[in-house]
Coordinates of C-alpha atoms in Angstrom, one line a residue:
M1 CA 152.7 221.4 79.0
K2 CA 154.0 217.9 79.5
K3 CA 150.4 216.9 80.6
M4 CA 149.0 218.6 77.5
S5 CA 151.5 216.8 75.2
F6 CA 150.4 213.5 76.8
I7 CA 146.8 214.3 76.3
I8 CA 147.3 215.1 72.6
L9 CA 149.4 212.0 72.1
T10 CA 146.7 209.9 73.9
M11 CA 144.1 211.4 71.5
L12 CA 146.1 210.6 68.5
L13 CA 146.6 207.0 69.8
L14 CA 143.0 206.7 70.4
V15 CA 142.0 207.8 66.9
G16 CA 144.8 205.6 65.4
C17 CA 143.6 202.6 67.3
S18 CA 139.8 203.1 66.5
T19 CA 140.1 201.7 63.0
S20 CA 142.1 198.6 64.0
K21 CA 139.6 197.4 66.6
G22 CA 137.4 194.5 65.7
A23 CA 133.6 194.5 65.6
D24 CA 133.4 193.2 69.3
S25 CA 135.7 195.9 70.6
V26 CA 134.0 198.6 72.6
R27 CA 135.7 201.7 74.1
L28 CA 134.4 204.0 76.8
V29 CA 136.1 207.3 77.5
L30 CA 136.0 208.8 81.0
D31 CA 135.0 212.3 81.9
W32 CA 138.0 212.8 84.4
A33 CA 140.6 210.9 86.2
P34 CA 139.3 207.5 87.5
N35 CA 137.3 207.9 90.7
T36 CA 134.5 206.2 92.5
N37 CA 131.9 207.3 90.0
H38 CA 133.7 204.9 87.7
T39 CA 134.0 202.0 90.0
G40 CA 131.2 199.9 88.4
L41 CA 133.1 200.0 85.1
Y42 CA 136.2 198.6 86.6
V43 CA 134.3 196.0 88.5
A44 CA 132.7 194.9 85.3
L45 CA 136.1 194.7 83.6
D46 CA 137.7 193.0 86.6
Q47 CA 134.9 190.4 87.2
G48 CA 134.8 189.3 83.5
Y49 CA 131.3 190.6 82.8
F50 CA 132.4 191.9 79.4
D51 CA 134.2 188.6 78.6
D52 CA 131.1 186.8 79.3
I53 CA 129.4 188.6 76.5
G54 CA 132.2 188.5 74.1
I55 CA 133.1 192.1 74.3
D56 CA 136.7 193.5 74.4
F57 CA 136.0 196.5 76.6
E58 CA 138.4 199.3 76.9
I59 CA 138.4 202.3 79.4
V60 CA 140.3 205.4 78.2
Q61 CA 141.2 208.7 79.7
P62 CA 139.5 211.8 78.4
P63 CA 140.8 214.3 75.9
E64 CA 141.1 217.9 77.3
D65 CA 137.7 218.9 75.9
G66 CA 135.9 216.0 77.5
A67 CA 134.2 212.9 76.4
P68 CA 131.1 214.1 74.4
G69 CA 133.1 215.3 71.4
L70 CA 135.1 212.1 71.2
V71 CA 132.0 209.9 71.5
A72 CA 130.1 212.0 68.9
S73 CA 133.0 211.6 66.5
G74 CA 133.0 207.9 66.8
G75 CA 136.4 207.8 68.7
A76 CA 134.6 205.9 71.4
Q77 CA 131.2 204.2 71.5
F78 CA 130.5 205.2 75.1
G79 CA 131.6 207.9 77.4
I80 CA 130.8 209.8 80.7
G81 CA 129.1 213.1 80.7
F82 CA 126.9 215.3 82.7
Q83 CA 123.3 216.4 82.0
D84 CA 124.1 220.1 82.8
S85 CA 127.2 220.2 80.4
L86 CA 125.2 218.2 77.8
A87 CA 122.5 221.0 77.6
P88 CA 124.4 223.3 75.2
L89 CA 125.3 220.4 73.0
F90 CA 121.6 219.4 72.7
A91 CA 120.2 223.0 72.3
K92 CA 121.5 223.5 68.8
E93 CA 119.9 223.3 65.3
S94 CA 122.1 220.1 64.9
P95 CA 122.6 218.6 68.3
L96 CA 125.7 216.5 69.0
P97 CA 124.8 212.9 68.0
I98 CA 125.1 211.4 71.4
T99 CA 122.3 210.0 74.0
A100 CA 122.6 209.5 77.7
V101 CA 121.9 205.8 78.2
A102 CA 122.1 205.5 82.0
G103 CA 122.4 207.7 85.1
I104 CA 125.4 206.5 87.1
V105 CA 124.2 208.2 90.3
Q106 CA 120.6 208.4 90.5
H107 CA 120.4 211.9 92.1
N108 CA 122.5 215.0 91.9
T109 CA 124.9 214.7 94.8
S110 CA 126.7 218.0 94.3
G111 CA 126.4 221.2 96.3
L112 CA 128.1 224.0 98.1
V113 CA 130.5 223.4 100.9
S114 CA 132.1 225.8 103.4
L115 CA 133.9 225.6 106.7
K116 CA 131.3 225.4 109.5
E117 CA 133.0 228.4 111.2
K118 CA 131.8 230.6 108.3
G119 CA 128.2 230.1 109.3
I120 CA 126.8 229.3 105.7
D121 CA 124.2 226.8 106.8
R122 CA 121.7 227.7 104.1
P123 CA 122.1 229.3 100.8
S124 CA 120.9 232.8 101.7
K125 CA 124.0 232.9 104.1
L126 CA 126.3 232.8 101.2
A127 CA 125.8 236.6 100.9
N128 CA 128.8 238.6 102.1
H129 CA 131.0 235.7 101.4
R130 CA 133.4 234.6 98.7
Y131 CA 132.6 231.9 96.3
A132 CA 135.1 230.3 94.0
T133 CA 133.5 230.2 90.4
W134 CA 134.7 228.6 87.2
D135 CA 132.6 231.3 85.4
S136 CA 130.1 229.1 83.8
P137 CA 126.8 230.9 83.1
V138 CA 124.8 227.8 84.2
E139 CA 126.9 227.4 87.4
K140 CA 126.5 231.1 88.4
A141 CA 122.7 231.1 87.5
M142 CA 122.2 228.0 89.8
I143 CA 124.0 229.7 92.6
E144 CA 122.0 232.9 92.3
Y145 CA 118.8 231.0 92.0
I146 CA 119.2 229.0 95.4
V147 CA 120.5 232.1 97.2
S148 CA 117.6 234.3 95.9
K149 CA 115.1 231.6 96.5
D150 CA 116.2 231.3 100.1
G151 CA 115.9 235.1 100.6
G152 CA 119.6 236.0 100.2
D153 CA 121.2 238.8 98.1
F154 CA 123.2 237.3 95.3
N155 CA 124.7 240.6 94.6
A156 CA 126.4 240.5 97.9
V157 CA 128.3 237.2 96.9
T158 CA 131.8 237.9 95.9
L159 CA 132.6 235.7 92.9
I160 CA 136.3 234.6 92.8
P161 CA 137.3 233.2 89.5
S162 CA 139.2 230.0 90.3
T163 CA 139.4 226.4 89.2
V164 CA 139.5 224.4 92.4
A165 CA 141.5 221.3 92.1
D166 CA 141.8 220.6 95.8
A167 CA 138.8 221.2 98.0
V168 CA 140.8 220.9 101.2
S169 CA 143.3 223.5 100.3
A170 CA 140.8 225.7 98.7
L171 CA 138.7 226.1 101.9
Q172 CA 141.9 227.1 103.8
T173 CA 142.4 230.1 101.7
N174 CA 140.4 233.4 101.3
I175 CA 137.7 231.5 99.6
D176 CA 134.6 230.7 101.8
A177 CA 132.6 228.3 99.6
I178 CA 133.1 226.0 96.6
W179 CA 131.0 223.6 94.5
I180 CA 131.8 219.9 95.3
F181 CA 130.6 216.4 94.6
R182 CA 129.9 214.9 98.0
A183 CA 131.2 211.5 97.3
W184 CA 134.7 212.7 96.4
D185 CA 135.5 216.2 97.7
G186 CA 133.2 215.9 100.7
I187 CA 134.9 212.6 101.8
A188 CA 138.4 214.3 101.3
L189 CA 137.2 217.2 103.6
D190 CA 135.9 214.5 106.2
E191 CA 139.2 212.6 106.0
A192 CA 141.1 215.9 106.5
G193 CA 139.1 216.3 109.7
L194 CA 137.5 219.7 108.6
E195 CA 134.1 220.6 110.0
T196 CA 131.9 221.8 107.1
N197 CA 128.4 222.7 106.1
Y198 CA 127.2 221.1 102.9
L199 CA 124.2 222.4 101.0
N200 CA 123.1 219.8 98.4
F201 CA 121.6 221.7 95.4
A202 CA 118.7 219.3 95.0
D203 CA 117.5 219.9 98.6
Y204 CA 117.0 223.6 97.7
A205 CA 115.6 223.4 94.1
P206 CA 114.1 220.3 92.7
E207 CA 115.0 221.7 89.2
F208 CA 118.6 220.8 90.2
D209 CA 118.1 217.2 90.9
Y210 CA 119.4 216.3 87.4
Y211 CA 121.6 213.5 86.4
S212 CA 125.4 213.9 87.2
P213 CA 127.1 211.9 85.8
V214 CA 125.6 209.9 83.1
I215 CA 126.8 207.3 80.5
I216 CA 126.5 208.6 76.9
A217 CA 126.8 206.7 73.7
N218 CA 127.2 207.6 70.0
N219 CA 123.9 207.7 68.2
D220 CA 125.1 205.9 65.0
Y221 CA 126.6 203.1 67.1
L222 CA 123.3 202.6 69.1
E223 CA 121.2 202.5 65.8
A224 CA 123.5 200.1 64.1
N225 CA 124.3 197.8 67.2
P226 CA 121.3 198.0 69.5
E227 CA 121.7 194.4 70.9
Q228 CA 125.5 194.9 71.5
A229 CA 124.7 198.1 73.3
K230 CA 122.1 196.4 75.6
K231 CA 124.7 193.6 76.4
V232 CA 127.4 196.2 77.2
M233 CA 125.0 198.1 79.5
S234 CA 123.9 194.9 81.1
A235 CA 127.6 194.2 82.0
I236 CA 128.1 197.7 83.2
K237 CA 124.9 197.5 85.3
K238 CA 126.1 194.3 86.9
G239 CA 129.3 196.2 87.9
Y240 CA 127.5 199.0 89.6
E241 CA 125.2 196.6 91.3
F242 CA 128.3 194.7 92.7
A243 CA 129.8 198.0 93.8
S244 CA 126.5 198.9 95.6
E245 CA 126.5 195.6 97.4
N246 CA 130.3 195.2 98.1
P247 CA 131.7 198.8 98.5
I248 CA 135.0 197.8 100.1
E249 CA 135.7 195.0 97.6
A250 CA 134.7 197.3 94.7
G251 CA 137.0 200.0 96.0
D252 CA 140.0 197.5 96.2
I253 CA 139.1 196.6 92.5
L254 CA 139.2 200.3 91.5
I255 CA 142.5 200.7 93.3
K256 CA 143.9 197.6 91.6
H257 CA 143.1 198.9 88.2
V258 CA 144.2 202.5 89.0
P259 CA 147.7 202.6 90.4
E260 CA 147.7 206.3 91.2
L261 CA 145.0 205.6 93.8
R262 CA 147.2 203.2 95.9
G263 CA 148.0 204.6 99.2
K264 CA 144.5 206.2 99.4
E265 CA 142.7 203.1 100.5
S266 CA 141.0 204.7 103.5
F267 CA 139.7 207.5 101.3
I268 CA 138.6 205.2 98.5
H269 CA 136.7 203.0 100.9
A270 CA 135.0 205.9 102.6
S271 CA 134.0 207.3 99.2
Q272 CA 132.8 203.9 98.0
Q273 CA 130.7 203.3 101.2
W274 CA 129.0 206.7 100.9
L275 CA 128.4 206.3 97.2
A276 CA 127.2 202.7 97.3
P277 CA 123.5 203.4 98.2
Q278 CA 123.4 206.5 95.8
Y279 CA 124.1 204.6 92.6
Q280 CA 120.6 203.2 92.4
A281 CA 118.9 205.0 95.3
D282 CA 115.1 205.0 94.8
A283 CA 115.1 203.9 91.2
Q284 CA 113.6 200.5 90.2
Q285 CA 116.9 199.5 88.6
W286 CA 120.4 201.0 88.4
G287 CA 120.8 203.4 85.5
L288 CA 117.2 204.4 84.8
I289 CA 116.7 208.0 84.0
D290 CA 113.5 209.8 85.2
E291 CA 112.1 211.7 82.4
A292 CA 110.2 214.2 84.6
R293 CA 113.5 215.2 86.4
W294 CA 115.4 215.2 83.1
N295 CA 112.9 217.5 81.6
R296 CA 112.6 219.7 84.6
F297 CA 116.3 220.8 84.6
Y298 CA 116.2 221.6 80.8
T299 CA 113.0 223.5 81.1
W300 CA 114.6 225.6 83.9
L301 CA 117.6 226.3 81.7
A302 CA 115.3 227.4 78.8
Q303 CA 113.2 229.6 81.2
Q304 CA 116.4 231.3 82.3
N305 CA 117.6 231.9 78.8
L306 CA 120.7 229.7 79.5
I307 CA 120.6 227.7 76.3
D308 CA 120.2 228.8 72.7
R309 CA 116.9 227.1 72.2
P310 CA 114.6 224.9 74.3
I311 CA 115.4 221.2 74.5
A312 CA 112.3 219.0 73.6
E313 CA 110.9 217.0 76.4
G314 CA 112.5 213.5 76.4
F315 CA 115.3 214.5 74.1
G316 CA 118.8 213.4 74.8
F317 CA 118.3 210.3 76.8
T318 CA 116.8 206.8 76.6
N319 CA 116.1 204.0 79.0
Q320 CA 115.9 201.3 76.3
F321 CA 119.3 199.9 76.8
I322 CA 118.8 199.2 80.4
T323 CA 117.4 195.7 80.9
E324 CA 116.3 193.8 83.9

């Protein structure tokens, strides 16, 4: 309840502050507590990349219902989202007025993890095991898809409704497998000395090599301020390029700006080193979104009747704000 009150208070403060900001003030709302997905933002802030372009850049914590709604309402110009969770917001008669303007991590690095002793070394072997689900139709459909595609019986998977907050603890209960992001929970499991099997979704279904996470922006802001948006994205891009080339230093910058991460230096450095080559990966530049991969996931969602209506090809993202 205390946390809830803080979140509500924070939202009210955000709304209250939004009208007092000057024209060169830009706000970005995170998707979650600060982590290594966000390091490039803090690097850009710390290294003065926003000062260089005359932007007062502010990073704020997310409201309980996530960043997209706040960005769509104009409470922040930019935010962090995920292609999968954006789908229902786009598949409407009146889509939420936001657009993905950069992929933070070039490929989907999430997947299933289990203790090695469980023997789940491929999706079909999830049968006859217990999987912790947050009961999302898309999530369950994805699990069913890779299990079935691999020759397994999804009906033999026991679904345990559970919101996993700590991967290390969760795998030492009666839960056999959970969905994780490799750069964070996977590193935590490594640091805890647990031997695991990790099954990256994209390795078992190309449809699942979507963008997770992405930077989103308010459509009205982009239309009214295209040059400013390009400058902001240029500064952010420099931040992620720095983080790719200097993972330890970038990790220290993240810790410097996020006091609650102090004391976790080893974990942050390991996460940063794992993630550094993933930010850009095989893309020509950091942030570029591949239209074929973007469309492939949304086509799959429509084919599976997981969204209210098909999302037009190329809808919901743009690369025009990523400059060389």
